[in-house]
């Protein structure tokens, strides 16, 4: 397979969710750009720029919600040289740096988040978040006797991936259907989920059902944490932009036969929802455990975007 086909293959895998999870898609995009650039043979910097723009667009268009994707692509494709060879080197270095820092961020989030987990805690998590799992497994490796309640996470049932991962570590895990989250909340000490995006006001965009989980935790006075690398914060939201909620195929919800039996049925399949900052106790990032009100500072200090730059 040539490198453009490989790039398209990565884009298709992100769209179909064969590669999924906000962090994983960001790293896959950075890697795809690195490999693409390595093989790119062009005659001029103008041609090079056009190829990079097209490649970036192909990747960024795959999934609209997880801001990790445009952030990773922007950080990877920032180059200053007008010499093709040097510009290539810059992109390759950027991609490798992004992947290295993203992996390091997970380790730091694990360390910081594990301090919020006590011996004997019951933790509830939703969907399948690498960042949230790093917190849970780090706490377990520190010798804390913990157990986890994992929500199934319809329609794609990522809760099964989470359960398998935790069981492989030897962490006692119970799977529940999503609608049992409030019923089971009374047993829970801490809820921890991942993040597809954090807006400038500290609102969390994460897998559909997260906002219900946050409400149930709030009502029960249970801690609600989200684990988010700094590249999951959305710079565009300081420009007043909304974060688009991805609507996925209804085939994920019902099989074709059932749909054929109910031709007049409308089915919706929003992939994400928004949890207001007032329901979030802490955001566990790689630069510290911060309240949602610090989102702007993270965007400014760690992504380099400021309100003053807006024209
Ligand atoms: P990590 C996932 O999205 C889930 O919503 C999860 O909470 C979030 O990405 C963050 O995952 P999807 O790709 O980056 O399953 O922490 O739609 O792995």
Coordinates of C-alpha atoms and ligand atoms in Angstrom, one line a residue:
X1 CA 0.0 0.0 0.0
X2 CA 1.4 3.4 -0.9
X3 CA 1.5 6.1 1.8
X4 CA -1.5 8.1 0.6
X5 CA -3.5 4.8 0.7
X6 CA -2.2 4.2 4.2
X7 CA -3.3 7.7 5.2
X8 CA -6.8 7.0 3.8
X9 CA -6.8 3.6 5.5
X10 CA -6.1 5.3 8.9
X11 CA -8.9 7.9 8.1
X12 CA -11.3 5.1 7.3
X13 CA -10.4 3.2 10.5
X14 CA -11.0 6.3 12.6
X15 CA -14.4 6.9 10.9
X16 CA -15.5 3.3 11.4
X17 CA -14.2 3.4 15.0
X18 CA -11.8 0.5 14.3
X19 CA -9.4 3.0 15.8
X20 CA -11.3 4.8 18.6
X21 CA -10.9 6.7 21.8
X22 CA -10.0 10.4 21.7
X23 CA -6.3 9.8 22.6
X24 CA -5.8 6.9 20.3
X25 CA -7.3 8.6 17.2
X26 CA -5.0 11.6 17.9
X27 CA -1.9 9.5 18.0
X28 CA -3.0 7.5 15.0
X29 CA -3.4 10.7 13.0
X30 CA 0.0 12.0 14.1
X31 CA 1.6 8.7 13.1
X32 CA -0.2 8.6 9.7
X33 CA 1.0 12.1 8.9
X34 CA 4.6 11.2 9.9
X35 CA 4.5 8.2 7.6
X36 CA 2.9 10.1 4.8
X37 CA 5.4 13.0 5.0
X38 CA 8.3 10.5 5.0
X39 CA 7.4 9.2 1.6
X40 CA 6.1 12.4 0.0
X41 CA 8.1 13.4 -3.1
X42 CA 7.3 16.9 -4.4
X43 CA 9.1 19.5 -6.4
X44 CA 8.3 22.6 -4.5
X45 CA 7.2 23.9 -1.1
X46 CA 3.9 25.1 -2.6
X47 CA 3.1 21.6 -3.7
X48 CA 4.2 20.3 -0.3
X49 CA 1.9 22.7 1.5
X50 CA -1.1 21.6 -0.6
X51 CA -0.4 17.9 0.1
X52 CA -0.1 18.6 3.8
X53 CA -3.3 20.6 3.9
X54 CA -5.2 17.9 2.0
X55 CA -3.8 15.2 4.3
X56 CA -4.8 17.1 7.4
X57 CA -8.3 17.7 6.1
X58 CA -8.8 14.1 5.3
X59 CA -7.9 13.1 8.8
X60 CA -9.7 16.0 10.6
X61 CA -13.0 15.3 8.8
X62 CA -13.2 11.7 10.1
X63 CA -14.8 12.5 13.5
X64 CA -16.1 15.9 14.5
X65 CA -16.3 15.9 18.3
X66 CA -13.0 14.8 19.8
X67 CA -10.8 17.9 19.8
X68 CA -7.8 15.7 20.3
X69 CA -7.8 15.1 16.6
X70 CA -7.6 18.7 15.3
X71 CA -5.2 19.5 18.1
X72 CA -2.9 16.6 17.2
X73 CA -3.0 17.5 13.5
X74 CA -2.4 21.2 14.1
X75 CA 0.6 20.5 16.4
X76 CA 2.0 17.9 13.9
X77 CA 1.7 20.1 10.8
X78 CA 3.2 23.2 12.3
X79 CA 6.4 23.9 10.3
X80 CA 8.3 27.0 9.5
X81 CA 10.8 26.1 6.9
X82 CA 10.2 26.8 3.2
X83 CA 12.7 24.1 2.3
X84 CA 10.8 20.8 1.6
X85 CA 13.4 18.6 3.2
X86 CA 13.5 20.7 6.4
X87 CA 9.7 21.0 6.5
X88 CA 9.5 17.2 6.3
X89 CA 11.9 16.9 9.2
X90 CA 9.8 19.4 11.3
X91 CA 6.6 17.4 10.7
X92 CA 8.3 14.1 11.5
X93 CA 9.8 15.6 14.7
X94 CA 6.4 17.2 15.7
X95 CA 4.6 13.9 15.2
X96 CA 7.1 11.9 17.2
X97 CA 7.1 14.6 20.0
X98 CA 3.3 14.6 20.1
X99 CA 3.1 10.8 20.5
X100 CA 5.8 10.8 23.1
X101 CA 4.1 13.6 25.1
X102 CA 0.7 12.0 24.8
X103 CA 2.0 8.7 26.2
X104 CA 3.8 10.6 29.0
X105 CA 0.6 12.6 29.7
X106 CA -1.2 9.3 30.4
X107 CA 1.4 8.2 32.9
X108 CA 1.2 11.6 34.7
X109 CA -2.6 11.5 34.7
X110 CA -2.4 8.0 36.2
X111 CA -0.1 9.2 39.0
X112 CA -2.1 12.4 39.8
X113 CA -5.5 10.8 39.5
X114 CA -4.6 7.8 41.7
X115 CA -4.1 10.2 44.6
X116 CA -7.9 10.8 44.5
X117 CA -8.6 7.1 44.9
X118 CA -8.5 5.5 48.4
X119 CA -8.1 2.0 49.6
X120 CA -11.5 0.2 49.4
X121 CA -13.0 2.6 46.9
X122 CA -15.7 1.5 44.5
X123 CA -15.2 3.4 41.2
X124 CA -17.7 3.8 38.4
X125 CA -16.6 4.5 34.8
X126 CA -18.3 4.9 31.5
X127 CA -17.3 3.9 28.0
X128 CA -13.6 3.1 27.4
X129 CA -11.2 5.8 28.3
X130 CA -7.5 5.1 28.3
X131 CA -6.9 8.2 30.6
X132 CA -9.5 7.1 33.1
X133 CA -8.2 3.5 33.0
X134 CA -4.6 4.8 33.7
X135 CA -5.9 6.4 36.9
X136 CA -7.7 3.2 38.0
X137 CA -4.9 0.8 37.2
X138 CA -2.2 3.1 38.7
X139 CA -4.2 3.2 42.0
X140 CA -4.5 -0.6 41.9
X141 CA -0.8 -1.0 41.2
X142 CA -0.1 1.1 44.3
X143 CA -1.8 -1.7 46.3
X144 CA -5.2 0.0 46.8
X145 CA -8.0 -2.6 47.1
X146 CA -10.5 -1.2 44.6
X147 CA -13.3 -2.5 42.5
X148 CA -15.0 -1.0 39.4
X149 CA -18.5 -0.8 38.1
X150 CA -18.3 -0.4 34.3
X151 CA -21.3 0.8 32.3
X152 CA -22.1 -1.1 29.1
X153 CA -22.2 2.0 27.0
X154 CA -24.7 1.4 24.3
X155 CA -24.8 1.3 21.4
X156 CA -21.2 0.2 20.8
X157 CA -20.7 -1.5 24.2
X158 CA -17.2 -0.1 24.9
X159 CA -17.9 -1.1 28.5
X160 CA -16.9 -4.6 27.5
X161 CA -13.4 -3.4 26.4
X162 CA -13.1 -1.6 29.8
X163 CA -14.2 -4.7 31.7
X164 CA -11.7 -6.9 29.8
X165 CA -8.9 -4.4 30.4
X166 CA -9.6 -4.2 34.2
X167 CA -10.0 -8.0 34.6
X168 CA -6.7 -8.5 32.8
X169 CA -5.2 -6.4 35.6
X170 CA -7.0 -8.5 38.2
X171 CA -9.3 -5.6 39.2
X172 CA -12.7 -6.9 40.4
X173 CA -15.2 -5.5 37.8
X174 CA -19.0 -5.5 37.5
X175 CA -20.7 -4.6 34.2
X176 CA -24.1 -2.9 34.4
X177 CA -26.5 -1.7 31.7
X178 CA -26.4 2.1 31.3
X179 CA -29.9 2.6 32.8
X180 CA -28.6 1.0 36.1
X181 CA -26.1 3.8 36.7
X182 CA -28.3 5.7 39.2
X183 CA -29.5 2.5 40.9
X184 CA -25.9 1.5 41.5
X185 CA -24.6 5.0 42.4
X186 CA -25.2 4.5 46.2
X187 CA -22.3 2.0 46.3
X188 CA -19.9 4.2 44.4
X189 CA -17.1 6.4 46.0
X190 CA -15.8 8.0 42.9
X191 CA -16.9 8.3 39.2
X192 CA -14.1 8.7 36.7
X193 CA -14.6 9.1 33.0
X194 CA -12.5 10.3 30.0
X195 CA -13.0 13.3 27.8
X196 CA -13.4 13.9 24.1
X197 CA -13.3 17.6 24.6
X198 CA -13.3 20.2 27.4
X199 CA -14.7 23.6 26.5
X200 CA -13.3 27.0 27.7
X201 CA -16.1 27.1 30.4
X202 CA -15.0 23.7 31.7
X203 CA -17.9 21.8 30.2
X204 CA -17.1 18.2 29.4
X205 CA -18.0 16.6 26.1
X206 CA -17.8 12.8 26.5
X207 CA -19.6 9.6 25.5
X208 CA -23.3 9.8 25.4
X209 CA -24.7 9.0 28.9
X210 CA -21.8 10.9 30.7
X211 CA -24.1 13.8 31.7
X212 CA -26.6 11.5 33.2
X213 CA -23.9 9.8 35.2
X214 CA -22.7 13.2 36.4
X215 CA -26.2 14.1 37.5
X216 CA -26.6 10.8 39.4
X217 CA -23.2 11.4 41.1
X218 CA -24.1 14.9 42.0
X219 CA -27.4 13.8 43.6
X220 CA -25.6 11.1 45.6
X221 CA -22.8 13.5 46.6
X222 CA -20.3 11.2 44.8
X223 CA -17.0 12.7 43.4
X224 CA -17.1 13.1 39.7
X225 CA -13.7 13.3 38.0
X226 CA -12.8 13.4 34.3
X227 CA -9.3 12.5 33.1
X228 CA -8.2 14.7 30.2
X229 CA -4.8 15.3 28.6
X230 CA -4.2 19.0 27.9
X231 CA -4.7 18.4 24.2
X232 CA -8.3 17.5 24.9
X233 CA -9.1 21.1 25.7
X234 CA -10.8 23.0 22.8
X235 CA -9.0 26.2 21.7
X236 CA -11.8 27.1 19.3
X237 CA -14.3 27.5 22.1
X238 CA -12.5 30.7 23.2
X239 CA -13.6 32.0 19.8
X240 CA -17.1 31.3 20.8
X241 CA -17.4 28.2 18.7
X242 CA -19.6 25.2 19.8
X243 CA -18.3 21.7 19.9
X244 CA -20.2 19.6 17.3
X245 CA -21.8 16.5 18.7
X246 CA -21.3 13.6 16.3
X247 CA -24.4 11.9 15.1
X248 CA -23.6 8.3 14.1
X249 CA -25.4 5.8 11.9
X250 CA -28.6 4.3 13.3
X251 CA -27.3 0.9 12.3
X252 CA -25.3 1.1 15.5
X253 CA -28.6 1.2 17.5
X254 CA -30.8 -1.4 15.7
X255 CA -30.1 -4.2 13.3
X256 CA -31.3 -3.9 9.7
X257 CA -34.2 -6.4 10.2
X258 CA -35.6 -4.5 13.1
X259 CA -35.4 -1.3 11.2
X260 CA -37.1 -2.9 8.2
X261 CA -40.0 -3.9 10.5
X262 CA -40.4 -0.4 11.7
X263 CA -40.0 1.8 8.6
X264 CA -41.6 4.8 10.2
X265 CA -39.5 4.8 13.4
X266 CA -37.1 7.7 13.8
X267 CA -33.9 6.7 15.5
X268 CA -31.3 9.0 16.9
X269 CA -27.7 8.1 17.7
X270 CA -25.8 11.0 19.2
X271 CA -22.4 9.8 20.2
X272 CA -21.6 12.4 22.9
X273 CA -23.2 14.7 25.4
X274 CA -22.2 17.7 27.4
X275 CA -21.7 17.8 31.2
X276 CA -21.9 21.3 32.6
X277 CA -18.9 22.3 34.7
X278 CA -21.0 22.5 38.0
X279 CA -21.2 18.7 38.0
X280 CA -17.4 18.2 37.7
X281 CA -15.3 18.1 40.9
X282 CA -11.9 17.9 39.2
X283 CA -10.3 17.5 35.8
X284 CA -7.2 15.3 36.1
X285 CA -4.8 16.6 33.5
X286 CA -1.1 15.9 32.9
X287 CA -0.3 19.3 34.4
X288 CA -2.3 18.8 37.5
X289 CA -5.7 18.2 39.0
X290 CA -7.7 21.3 38.2
X291 CA -11.2 22.6 38.7
X292 CA -13.3 23.2 35.5
X293 CA -12.9 26.9 35.9
X294 CA -9.2 26.6 34.9
X295 CA -10.0 25.5 31.4
X296 CA -9.0 28.8 29.9
X297 CA -5.7 28.8 31.6
X298 CA -4.9 25.4 30.2
X299 CA -5.9 26.5 26.7
X300 CA -3.7 29.6 27.0
X301 CA -0.7 28.1 28.8
X302 CA -0.5 24.7 27.2
X303 CA -2.1 25.1 23.7
X304 CA -0.9 28.7 23.2
X305 CA -4.3 30.3 22.4
X306 CA -5.4 33.5 23.9
X307 CA -8.5 35.6 23.8
X308 CA -6.4 38.6 22.9
X309 CA -5.5 36.9 19.6
X310 CA -9.1 37.0 18.4
X311 CA -9.7 39.6 15.7
Ligands
LIG1 P1 -9.4 8.3 25.9 C1 -14.1 7.9 23.6 O1 -14.8 8.2 22.5 C2 -15.0 7.9 24.8 O2 -15.9 8.9 24.8 C3 -13.9 8.2 25.9 O3 -14.4 8.7 27.1 C4 -13.1 9.2 25.2 O4 -13.0 8.8 23.8 C5 -11.7 9.4 25.7 O5 -10.9 8.3 25.6 P2 -15.1 7.1 21.3 O6 -13.9 7.1 20.4 O7 -8.7 9.3 25.0 O8 -15.3 5.7 21.9 O9 -9.2 8.6 27.4 O10 -16.3 7.6 20.6 O11 -8.9 6.9 25.6

